[in-house]
Short mmCIF file of C-alpha atoms in Angstrom, two decimals:
data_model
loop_
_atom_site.label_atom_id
_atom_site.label_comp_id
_atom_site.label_asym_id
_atom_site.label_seq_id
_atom_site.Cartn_x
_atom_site.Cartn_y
_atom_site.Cartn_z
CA UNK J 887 15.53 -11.35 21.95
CA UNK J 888 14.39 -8.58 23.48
CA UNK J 889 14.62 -8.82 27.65
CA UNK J 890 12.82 -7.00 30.37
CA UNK J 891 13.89 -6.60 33.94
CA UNK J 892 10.72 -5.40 36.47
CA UNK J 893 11.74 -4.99 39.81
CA UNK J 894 10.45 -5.82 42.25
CA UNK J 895 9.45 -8.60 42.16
CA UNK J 896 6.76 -7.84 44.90
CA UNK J 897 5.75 -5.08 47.44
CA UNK J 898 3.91 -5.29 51.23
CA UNK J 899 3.27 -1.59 51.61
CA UNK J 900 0.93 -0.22 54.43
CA UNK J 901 -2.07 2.20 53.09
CA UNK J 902 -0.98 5.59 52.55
CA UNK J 903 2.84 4.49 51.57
CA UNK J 904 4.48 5.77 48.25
CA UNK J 905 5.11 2.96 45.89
CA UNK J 906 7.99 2.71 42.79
CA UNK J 907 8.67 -0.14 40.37
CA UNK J 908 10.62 0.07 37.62
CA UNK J 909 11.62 -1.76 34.31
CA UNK J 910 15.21 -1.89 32.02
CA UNK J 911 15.23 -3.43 28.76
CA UNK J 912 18.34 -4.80 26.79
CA UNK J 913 16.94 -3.15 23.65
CA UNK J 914 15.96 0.64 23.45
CA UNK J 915 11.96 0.77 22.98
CA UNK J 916 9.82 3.66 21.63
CA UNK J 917 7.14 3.04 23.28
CA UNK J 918 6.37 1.95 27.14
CA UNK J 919 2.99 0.69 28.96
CA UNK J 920 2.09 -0.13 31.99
CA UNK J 921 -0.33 -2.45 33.03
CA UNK J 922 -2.45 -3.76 35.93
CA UNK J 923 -3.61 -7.17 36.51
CA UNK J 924 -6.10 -8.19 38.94
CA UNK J 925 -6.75 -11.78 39.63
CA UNK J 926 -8.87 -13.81 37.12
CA UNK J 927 -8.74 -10.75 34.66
CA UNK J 928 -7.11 -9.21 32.04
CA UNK J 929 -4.55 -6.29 32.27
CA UNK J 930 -5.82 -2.89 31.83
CA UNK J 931 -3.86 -0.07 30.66
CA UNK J 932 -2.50 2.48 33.14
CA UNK J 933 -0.53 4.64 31.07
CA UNK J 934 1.22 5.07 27.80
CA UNK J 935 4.47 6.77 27.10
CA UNK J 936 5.49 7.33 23.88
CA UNK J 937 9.38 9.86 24.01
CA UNK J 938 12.08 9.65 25.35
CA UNK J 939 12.15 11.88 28.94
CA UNK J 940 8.05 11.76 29.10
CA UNK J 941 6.59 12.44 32.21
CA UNK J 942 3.00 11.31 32.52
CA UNK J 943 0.23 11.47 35.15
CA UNK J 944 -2.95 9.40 36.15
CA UNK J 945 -4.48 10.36 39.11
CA UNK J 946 -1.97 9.03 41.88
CA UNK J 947 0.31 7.14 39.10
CA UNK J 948 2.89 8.77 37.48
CA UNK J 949 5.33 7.19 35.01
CA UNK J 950 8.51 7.92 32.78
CA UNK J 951 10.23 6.78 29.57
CA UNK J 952 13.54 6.76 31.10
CA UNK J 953 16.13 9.31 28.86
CA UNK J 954 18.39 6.26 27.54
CA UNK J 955 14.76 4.36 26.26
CA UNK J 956 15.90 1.50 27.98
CA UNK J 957 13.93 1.79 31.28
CA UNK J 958 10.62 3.42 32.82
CA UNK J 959 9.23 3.10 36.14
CA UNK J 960 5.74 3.95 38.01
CA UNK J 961 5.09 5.51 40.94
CA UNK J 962 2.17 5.07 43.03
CA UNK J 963 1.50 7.85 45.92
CA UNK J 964 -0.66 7.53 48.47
CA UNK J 965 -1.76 3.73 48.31
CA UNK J 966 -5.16 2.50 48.82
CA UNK J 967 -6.16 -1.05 49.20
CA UNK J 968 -8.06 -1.18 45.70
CA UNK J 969 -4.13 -0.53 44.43
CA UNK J 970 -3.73 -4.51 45.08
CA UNK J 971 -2.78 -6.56 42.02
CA UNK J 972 0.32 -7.02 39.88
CA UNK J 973 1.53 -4.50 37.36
CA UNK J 974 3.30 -4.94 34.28
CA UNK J 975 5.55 -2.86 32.51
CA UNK J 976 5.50 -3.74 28.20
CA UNK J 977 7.84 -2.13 26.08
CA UNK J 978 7.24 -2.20 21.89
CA UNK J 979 10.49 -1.68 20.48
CA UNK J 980 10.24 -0.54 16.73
CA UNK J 981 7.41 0.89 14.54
CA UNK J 982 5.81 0.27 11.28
CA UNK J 983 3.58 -2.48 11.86
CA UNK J 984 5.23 -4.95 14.12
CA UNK J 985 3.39 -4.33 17.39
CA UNK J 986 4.68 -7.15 19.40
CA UNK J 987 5.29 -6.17 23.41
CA UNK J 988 8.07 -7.73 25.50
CA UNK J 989 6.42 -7.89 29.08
CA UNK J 990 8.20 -7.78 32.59
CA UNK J 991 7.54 -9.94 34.78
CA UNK J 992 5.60 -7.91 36.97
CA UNK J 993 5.43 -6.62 40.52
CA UNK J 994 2.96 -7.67 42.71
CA UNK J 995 1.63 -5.26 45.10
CA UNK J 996 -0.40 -5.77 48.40
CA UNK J 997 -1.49 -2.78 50.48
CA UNK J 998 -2.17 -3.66 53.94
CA UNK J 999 -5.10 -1.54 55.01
CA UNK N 963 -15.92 0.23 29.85
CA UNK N 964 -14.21 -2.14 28.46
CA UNK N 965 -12.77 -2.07 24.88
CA UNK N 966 -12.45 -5.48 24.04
CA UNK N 967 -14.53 -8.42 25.24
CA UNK N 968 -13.30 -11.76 25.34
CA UNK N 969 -16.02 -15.04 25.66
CA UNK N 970 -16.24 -16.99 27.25
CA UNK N 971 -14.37 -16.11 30.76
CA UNK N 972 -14.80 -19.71 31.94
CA UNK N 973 -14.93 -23.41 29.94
CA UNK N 974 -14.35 -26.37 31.15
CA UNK N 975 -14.67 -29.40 28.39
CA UNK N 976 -13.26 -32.66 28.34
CA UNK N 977 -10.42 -33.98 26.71
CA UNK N 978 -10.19 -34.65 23.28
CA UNK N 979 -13.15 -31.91 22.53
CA UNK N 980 -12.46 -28.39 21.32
CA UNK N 981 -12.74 -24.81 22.21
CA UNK N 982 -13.19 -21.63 20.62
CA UNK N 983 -12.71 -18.87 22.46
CA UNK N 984 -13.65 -14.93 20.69
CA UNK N 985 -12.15 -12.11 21.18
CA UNK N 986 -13.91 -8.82 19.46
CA UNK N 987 -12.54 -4.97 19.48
CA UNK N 988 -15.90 -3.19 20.53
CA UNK N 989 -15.21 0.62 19.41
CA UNK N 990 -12.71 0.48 16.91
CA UNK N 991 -11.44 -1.78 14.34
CA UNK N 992 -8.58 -4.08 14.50
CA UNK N 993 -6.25 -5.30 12.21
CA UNK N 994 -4.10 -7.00 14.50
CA UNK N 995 -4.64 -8.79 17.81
CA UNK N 996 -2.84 -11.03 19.64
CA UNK N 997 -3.58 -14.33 22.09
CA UNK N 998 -1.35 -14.67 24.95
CA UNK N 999 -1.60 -17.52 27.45
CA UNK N 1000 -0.81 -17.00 31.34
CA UNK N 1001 0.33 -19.39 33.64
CA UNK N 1002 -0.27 -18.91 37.40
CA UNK N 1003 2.26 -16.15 39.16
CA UNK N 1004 3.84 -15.49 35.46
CA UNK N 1005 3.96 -13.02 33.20
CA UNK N 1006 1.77 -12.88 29.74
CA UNK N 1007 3.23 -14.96 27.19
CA UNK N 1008 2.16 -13.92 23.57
CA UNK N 1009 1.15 -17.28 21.39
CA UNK N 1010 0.63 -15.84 18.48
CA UNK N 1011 -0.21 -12.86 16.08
CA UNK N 1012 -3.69 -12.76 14.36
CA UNK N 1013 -3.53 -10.78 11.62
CA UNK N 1014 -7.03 -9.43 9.73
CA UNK N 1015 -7.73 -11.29 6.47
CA UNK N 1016 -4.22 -13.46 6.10
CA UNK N 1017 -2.75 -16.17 8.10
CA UNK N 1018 -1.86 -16.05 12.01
CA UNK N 1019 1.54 -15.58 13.06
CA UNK N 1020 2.99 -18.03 15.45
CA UNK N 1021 5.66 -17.69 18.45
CA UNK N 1022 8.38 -20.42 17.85
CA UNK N 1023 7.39 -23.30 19.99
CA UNK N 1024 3.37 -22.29 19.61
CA UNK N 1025 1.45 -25.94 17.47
CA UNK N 1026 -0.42 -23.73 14.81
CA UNK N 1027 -2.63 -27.03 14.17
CA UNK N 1028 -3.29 -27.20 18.37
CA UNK N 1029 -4.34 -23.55 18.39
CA UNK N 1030 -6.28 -22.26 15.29
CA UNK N 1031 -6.70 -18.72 14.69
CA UNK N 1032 -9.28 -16.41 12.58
CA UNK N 1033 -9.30 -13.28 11.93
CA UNK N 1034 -12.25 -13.24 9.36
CA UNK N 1035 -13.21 -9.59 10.16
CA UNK N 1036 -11.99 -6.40 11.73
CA UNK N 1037 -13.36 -6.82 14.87
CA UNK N 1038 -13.70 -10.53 15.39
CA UNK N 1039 -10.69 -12.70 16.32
CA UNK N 1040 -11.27 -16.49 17.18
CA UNK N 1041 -8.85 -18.90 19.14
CA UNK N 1042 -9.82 -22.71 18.93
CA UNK N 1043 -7.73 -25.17 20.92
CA UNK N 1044 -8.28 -28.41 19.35
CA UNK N 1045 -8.45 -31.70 20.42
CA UNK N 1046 -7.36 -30.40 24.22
CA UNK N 1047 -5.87 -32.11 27.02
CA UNK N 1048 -5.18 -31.16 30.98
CA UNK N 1049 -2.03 -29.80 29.99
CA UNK N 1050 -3.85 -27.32 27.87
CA UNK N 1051 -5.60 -25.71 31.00
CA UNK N 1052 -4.34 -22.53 31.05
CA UNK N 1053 -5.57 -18.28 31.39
CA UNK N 1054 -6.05 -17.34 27.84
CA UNK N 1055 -5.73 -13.52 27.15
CA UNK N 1056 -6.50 -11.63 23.60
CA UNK N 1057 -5.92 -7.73 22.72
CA UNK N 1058 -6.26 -5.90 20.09
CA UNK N 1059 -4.49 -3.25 18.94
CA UNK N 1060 -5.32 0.11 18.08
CA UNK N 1061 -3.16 1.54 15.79
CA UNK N 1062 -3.59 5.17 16.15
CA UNK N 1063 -3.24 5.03 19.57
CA UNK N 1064 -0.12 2.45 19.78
CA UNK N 1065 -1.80 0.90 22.35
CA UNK N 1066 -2.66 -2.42 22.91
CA UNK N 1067 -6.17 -3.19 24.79
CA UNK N 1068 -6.42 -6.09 26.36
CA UNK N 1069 -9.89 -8.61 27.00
CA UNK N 1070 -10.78 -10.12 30.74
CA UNK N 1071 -9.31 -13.31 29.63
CA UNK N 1072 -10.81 -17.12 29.37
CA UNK N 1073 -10.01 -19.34 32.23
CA UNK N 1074 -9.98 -22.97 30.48
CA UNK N 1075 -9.94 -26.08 32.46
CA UNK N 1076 -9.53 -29.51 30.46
CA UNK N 1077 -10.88 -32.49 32.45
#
């Protein structure tokens, strides 16, 4: 099945640092999310990318469907403590109606103020 | 505001009783949503595949008579773990999908402790 790689595993950044995580998949997707989890709740979408080479925004996140469709990664500028939890990259590989997402394993991120 | 809601966020019951848990898409309608289960430190992994008006679809390794599903409506998915035990404690997530949007949202999750 499919696999995801998230790296890394976790981050100790100090406030104001740049942060990057990424993801590779054994299996070309055509569609990548990213996700944050804080504790005791349920992840909340960060942002979607649906081609090949797309370069989207949110605020200080930024994230790319990597050119091959087999990776993405997040960047985070400017961290703020409220930027603490883990985040989860999910990658749907095919359309029509199976919408099954292969997670990563996540990165979890702590911001020292 | 949140999309889907998820109830209830905390049970604790005693073993040998069962639970339902709801999950409900609050803006739009779903045909499909999912229940994932969480361990601590680990990633989300998906259960099974509730599917609007027709039977679940179950992970390999998931006890379709341990963890009922319904789907009776558009908006209204229902996970009941039956006759549970302590190793059935567990973080229970649901989302729903929204088709149009290839996106799935996700509920706060149900935090179920089994004396």
């Amino acid at each position: 099945g499919q696999q995801l790689n998230q790296s890394p595993q976790s981050m100790f950044i100090q406030e104001g640092e740049d942060v990057s995580m990424n993801c590779t998949s054994s299996s070309i997707f055509n569609t990548w999310l990213w996700y944050k989890q804080d504790p005791g709740e349920g992840p909340v979408l960060l942002i979607a990318l649906y081609k090949a080479g797309e370069l989207t925004s949110n605020g200080r996140l930024t994230a790319q469907f990597g050119i091959t469709r087999k990776d993405s990664f997040l960047n985070i500028s400017a961290s703020i403590p409220s930027d603490v939890g883990i985040y989860f990259c999910a990658g749907r590989v095919s359309g029509g109606s199976n919408y099954k997402l292969t997670f990563g394993k996540g990165t979890l991120l702590t911001v020292n103020p | 505001g949140a999309v889907v809601s998820q109830h209830p966020s905390w049970v604790i019951c005693k073993s040998g009783t069962s639970v339902k848990i709801e999950c409900r898409s609050l803006d739009f309608q779903a045909t499909t949503m999912f229940w994932y289960r969480q361990f601590p430190k680990q990633s989300l992994m998906l259960m099974a595949t509730s599917n609007e008006g027709s039977k679940a679809t179950y992970e390999q390794g998931v006890e379709k008579d341990k963890f009922l599903i319904n789907h009776a409506s558009l908006t209204l998915s229902t996970l009941t773990v039956t006759s549970a035990h302590p190793e059935d404690s567990s973080f229970y997530i649901c989302s729903a999908m929204r088709t149009e949007k290839n996106i799935q949202y996700f509920g706060a999750g149900t935090r179920l402790s089994v004396l």
